[in-house]
Amino acid sequence: QGPEDADVVIVEFFDPACETCAALYPDVHALVEAHPERVRLVLRYAPLHQGADVVVRALEASRKQGLFWETLEVLFASQAQWTAHHQVQLDRLPPFLGAAGLDLARLQQDMHDPAIDAALAQDDQDRLTLGARKTPTFFVNGKPLPRFGLDELKQLVQSELDGG
């Protein structure tokens, strides 16, 4: 989200079943919206919760229907209804995917695309290389947050906007 040539790039390793990721999403999105010409958000997958790997596949497959951001927002807004005790309840997921406007038959087929396997493997390799062991983990222009928190993220983004 945001321009490819943005001055500031926020990379977030996230898990769609992570309560903190869902709670912070509106604020992170607002950071991008506050500087639409200068800030870009790149989401990378870190499916650390049980069953989240299936949700990640559905999210990535939703991209093929042009509905990634819509699907992400529906999933975050309804997260408490398809997770229990930090575990995905797969049988509860389809109605929410349908609410995002997805063609569920096509989604099921697209979830098995080898390109998704490659993208997820790359995210996992990068996550491990960068030491992102929990979600969410943020990097701003390649710099990790000195300490986790929304204020710290905002400060690092502002510092980079001011010239780093």
C-alpha atoms as a printed R data frame, in Angstrom:
    type eleno elety resid chain resno       x       y      z
1   ATOM     1    CA   GLN     A     1   0.000   0.000  0.000
2   ATOM     2    CA   GLY     A     2   1.462   3.327 -1.003
3   ATOM     3    CA   PRO     A     3   3.772   4.384 -3.817
4   ATOM     4    CA   GLU     A     4   6.591   2.054 -4.886
5   ATOM     5    CA   ASP     A     5   9.058   4.961 -4.784
6   ATOM     6    CA   ALA     A     6   8.063   6.052 -1.256
7   ATOM     7    CA   ASP     A     7  10.626   7.798  0.935
8   ATOM     8    CA   VAL     A     8   9.636   5.582  3.865
9   ATOM     9    CA   VAL     A     9   8.833   1.881  3.639
10  ATOM    10    CA   ILE     A    10   7.270   0.131  6.614
11  ATOM    11    CA   VAL     A    11   7.668  -3.643  6.466
12  ATOM    12    CA   GLU     A    12   5.466  -5.563  8.862
13  ATOM    13    CA   PHE     A    13   5.757  -9.276  9.486
14  ATOM    14    CA   PHE     A    14   2.260 -10.237 10.585
15  ATOM    15    CA   ASP     A    15  -0.002 -13.147 11.360
16  ATOM    16    CA   PRO     A    16  -3.690 -12.736 10.464
17  ATOM    17    CA   ALA     A    17  -4.610 -14.638 13.652
18  ATOM    18    CA   CYS     A    18  -2.528 -12.293 15.840
19  ATOM    19    CA   GLU     A    19  -4.713 -10.072 18.033
20  ATOM    20    CA   THR     A    20  -2.042  -7.380 18.258
21  ATOM    21    CA   CYS     A    21  -1.673  -7.295 14.467
22  ATOM    22    CA   ALA     A    22  -5.425  -6.785 14.107
23  ATOM    23    CA   ALA     A    23  -5.502  -4.141 16.832
24  ATOM    24    CA   LEU     A    24  -2.613  -2.148 15.329
25  ATOM    25    CA   TYR     A    25  -3.712  -2.426 11.702
26  ATOM    26    CA   PRO     A    26  -5.929   0.709 11.701
27  ATOM    27    CA   ASP     A    27  -3.111   2.793 13.193
28  ATOM    28    CA   VAL     A    28  -0.494   1.434 10.794
29  ATOM    29    CA   HIS     A    29  -2.880   2.032  7.892
30  ATOM    30    CA   ALA     A    30  -3.425   5.593  9.182
31  ATOM    31    CA   LEU     A    31   0.347   6.202  9.063
32  ATOM    32    CA   VAL     A    32   0.322   5.388  5.364
33  ATOM    33    CA   GLU     A    33  -2.805   7.452  4.754
34  ATOM    34    CA   ALA     A    34  -1.300  10.460  6.582
35  ATOM    35    CA   HIS     A    35   1.572  10.562  4.063
36  ATOM    36    CA   PRO     A    36   0.093   9.039  0.886
37  ATOM    37    CA   GLU     A    37   2.911  10.184 -1.380
38  ATOM    38    CA   ARG     A    38   5.769   9.336  0.973
39  ATOM    39    CA   VAL     A    39   4.978   6.180  2.981
40  ATOM    40    CA   ARG     A    40   4.490   2.602  1.770
41  ATOM    41    CA   LEU     A    41   3.366  -0.420  3.788
42  ATOM    42    CA   VAL     A    42   4.643  -3.855  2.795
43  ATOM    43    CA   LEU     A    43   3.062  -6.775  4.611
44  ATOM    44    CA   ARG     A    44   5.043  -9.995  4.963
45  ATOM    45    CA   TYR     A    45   3.670 -13.202  6.393
46  ATOM    46    CA   ALA     A    46   4.663 -14.802  9.672
47  ATOM    47    CA   PRO     A    47   1.937 -17.404 10.353
48  ATOM    48    CA   LEU     A    48   3.014 -18.332 13.869
49  ATOM    49    CA   HIS     A    49  -0.406 -19.232 15.305
50  ATOM    50    CA   GLN     A    50  -1.877 -22.687 14.772
51  ATOM    51    CA   GLY     A    51  -3.840 -22.774 11.515
52  ATOM    52    CA   ALA     A    52  -2.695 -19.333 10.384
53  ATOM    53    CA   ASP     A    53  -0.841 -20.860  7.443
54  ATOM    54    CA   VAL     A    54  -4.197 -21.645  5.807
55  ATOM    55    CA   VAL     A    55  -5.423 -18.079  6.378
56  ATOM    56    CA   VAL     A    56  -2.211 -16.740  4.864
57  ATOM    57    CA   ARG     A    57  -2.749 -18.916  1.785
58  ATOM    58    CA   ALA     A    58  -6.294 -17.563  1.482
59  ATOM    59    CA   LEU     A    59  -5.026 -13.995  1.793
60  ATOM    60    CA   GLU     A    60  -2.387 -14.523 -0.854
61  ATOM    61    CA   ALA     A    61  -4.928 -16.231 -3.132
62  ATOM    62    CA   SER     A    62  -7.300 -13.271 -2.623
63  ATOM    63    CA   ARG     A    63  -4.685 -11.156 -4.392
64  ATOM    64    CA   LYS     A    64  -5.476 -13.059 -7.597
65  ATOM    65    CA   GLN     A    65  -9.040 -11.727 -7.334
66  ATOM    66    CA   GLY     A    66  -7.837  -8.192 -6.620
67  ATOM    67    CA   LEU     A    67  -9.284  -8.322 -3.110
68  ATOM    68    CA   PHE     A    68  -6.252  -8.624 -0.814
69  ATOM    69    CA   TRP     A    69  -6.788  -5.448  1.223
70  ATOM    70    CA   GLU     A    70 -10.549  -5.975  1.445
71  ATOM    71    CA   THR     A    71 -10.018  -9.558  2.611
72  ATOM    72    CA   LEU     A    72  -7.415  -8.513  5.166
73  ATOM    73    CA   GLU     A    73  -9.731  -5.878  6.614
74  ATOM    74    CA   VAL     A    74 -12.682  -8.295  6.845
75  ATOM    75    CA   LEU     A    75 -10.462 -10.911  8.513
76  ATOM    76    CA   PHE     A    76  -9.034  -8.465 11.039
77  ATOM    77    CA   ALA     A    77 -12.497  -7.053 11.829
78  ATOM    78    CA   SER     A    78 -13.941 -10.547 12.375
79  ATOM    79    CA   GLN     A    79 -10.869 -12.199 13.874
80  ATOM    80    CA   ALA     A    80 -12.506 -12.978 17.235
81  ATOM    81    CA   GLN     A    81 -15.168 -14.978 15.399
82  ATOM    82    CA   TRP     A    82 -12.793 -17.340 13.548
83  ATOM    83    CA   THR     A    83 -10.089 -17.743 16.192
84  ATOM    84    CA   ALA     A    84 -10.198 -19.186 19.688
85  ATOM    85    CA   HIS     A    85  -7.317 -19.096 22.136
86  ATOM    86    CA   HIS     A    86  -4.909 -17.947 19.382
87  ATOM    87    CA   GLN     A    87  -5.875 -20.848 17.124
88  ATOM    88    CA   VAL     A    88  -7.660 -20.584 13.802
89  ATOM    89    CA   GLN     A    89 -11.015 -22.353 13.646
90  ATOM    90    CA   LEU     A    90 -10.938 -23.244  9.951
91  ATOM    91    CA   ASP     A    91 -14.614 -24.233  9.826
92  ATOM    92    CA   ARG     A    92 -15.572 -20.672 10.844
93  ATOM    93    CA   LEU     A    93 -13.504 -18.966  8.138
94  ATOM    94    CA   PRO     A    94 -15.485 -19.368  4.847
95  ATOM    95    CA   PRO     A    95 -18.345 -16.951  5.643
96  ATOM    96    CA   PHE     A    96 -15.859 -14.166  6.311
97  ATOM    97    CA   LEU     A    97 -13.931 -14.879  3.133
98  ATOM    98    CA   GLY     A    98 -17.224 -14.758  1.268
99  ATOM    99    CA   ALA     A    99 -18.097 -11.451  2.977
100 ATOM   100    CA   ALA     A   100 -14.934  -9.992  1.449
101 ATOM   101    CA   GLY     A   101 -16.455 -10.638 -1.971
102 ATOM   102    CA   LEU     A   102 -14.259 -13.586 -2.871
103 ATOM   103    CA   ASP     A   103 -15.233 -16.365 -5.260
104 ATOM   104    CA   LEU     A   104 -14.664 -19.199 -2.769
105 ATOM   105    CA   ALA     A   105 -14.365 -21.971 -5.363
106 ATOM   106    CA   ARG     A   106 -11.684 -20.035 -7.204
107 ATOM   107    CA   LEU     A   107 -10.011 -19.158 -3.906
108 ATOM   108    CA   GLN     A   108  -9.740 -22.845 -2.956
109 ATOM   109    CA   GLN     A   109  -8.102 -23.578 -6.284
110 ATOM   110    CA   ASP     A   110  -5.746 -20.586 -6.164
111 ATOM   111    CA   MET     A   111  -4.587 -21.457 -2.631
112 ATOM   112    CA   HIS     A   112  -2.651 -24.383 -4.138
113 ATOM   113    CA   ASP     A   113  -0.733 -22.270 -6.670
114 ATOM   114    CA   PRO     A   114   3.021 -23.068 -6.478
115 ATOM   115    CA   ALA     A   115   3.730 -19.318 -6.662
116 ATOM   116    CA   ILE     A   116   2.086 -18.970 -3.250
117 ATOM   117    CA   ASP     A   117   4.374 -21.691 -1.883
118 ATOM   118    CA   ALA     A   118   7.375 -19.731 -3.162
119 ATOM   119    CA   ALA     A   119   6.154 -16.405 -1.728
120 ATOM   120    CA   LEU     A   120   5.467 -17.930  1.687
121 ATOM   121    CA   ALA     A   121   8.819 -19.706  1.755
122 ATOM   122    CA   GLN     A   122  10.568 -16.414  0.915
123 ATOM   123    CA   ASP     A   123   8.716 -14.551  3.667
124 ATOM   124    CA   ASP     A   124   9.619 -17.267  6.172
125 ATOM   125    CA   GLN     A   125  13.267 -17.243  5.142
126 ATOM   126    CA   ASP     A   126  13.411 -13.443  5.369
127 ATOM   127    CA   ARG     A   127  11.605 -13.485  8.728
128 ATOM   128    CA   LEU     A   128  14.170 -15.878 10.165
129 ATOM   129    CA   THR     A   129  17.104 -13.997  8.639
130 ATOM   130    CA   LEU     A   130  15.873 -10.704 10.097
131 ATOM   131    CA   GLY     A   131  15.092 -12.245 13.483
132 ATOM   132    CA   ALA     A   132  11.342 -11.560 13.419
133 ATOM   133    CA   ARG     A   133  10.308 -14.108 16.016
134 ATOM   134    CA   LYS     A   134   6.926 -12.656 16.989
135 ATOM   135    CA   THR     A   135   4.116 -10.710 15.404
136 ATOM   136    CA   PRO     A   136   3.870  -7.983 14.587
137 ATOM   137    CA   THR     A   137   7.497  -7.115 13.851
138 ATOM   138    CA   PHE     A   138   8.188  -3.825 12.095
139 ATOM   139    CA   PHE     A   139  11.081  -2.460 10.072
140 ATOM   140    CA   VAL     A   140  11.171   1.111  8.770
141 ATOM   141    CA   ASN     A   141  13.544   1.634  5.848
142 ATOM   142    CA   GLY     A   142  15.263  -1.551  6.968
143 ATOM   143    CA   LYS     A   143  15.644  -0.415 10.593
144 ATOM   144    CA   PRO     A   144  14.012  -2.507 13.312
145 ATOM   145    CA   LEU     A   145  12.011  -0.731 15.985
146 ATOM   146    CA   PRO     A   146  14.293  -0.014 18.945
147 ATOM   147    CA   ARG     A   147  11.425  -1.079 21.226
148 ATOM   148    CA   PHE     A   148   7.997  -2.428 20.285
149 ATOM   149    CA   GLY     A   149   5.088  -0.018 20.377
150 ATOM   150    CA   LEU     A   150   2.871   2.168 18.246
151 ATOM   151    CA   ASP     A   151   4.507   5.370 19.496
152 ATOM   152    CA   GLU     A   152   7.927   3.949 18.659
153 ATOM   153    CA   LEU     A   153   6.724   3.073 15.154
154 ATOM   154    CA   LYS     A   154   5.315   6.565 14.629
155 ATOM   155    CA   GLN     A   155   8.554   8.138 15.890
156 ATOM   156    CA   LEU     A   156  10.724   6.022 13.592
157 ATOM   157    CA   VAL     A   157   8.494   6.812 10.598
158 ATOM   158    CA   GLN     A   158   8.635  10.527 11.419
159 ATOM   159    CA   SER     A   159  12.407  10.395 11.844
160 ATOM   160    CA   GLU     A   160  12.741   8.802  8.404
161 ATOM   161    CA   LEU     A   161  10.338  11.354  6.902
162 ATOM   162    CA   ASP     A   162  12.519  14.100  8.408
163 ATOM   163    CA   GLY     A   163  15.599  12.672  6.735
164 ATOM   164    CA   GLY     A   164  16.598   9.874  9.058
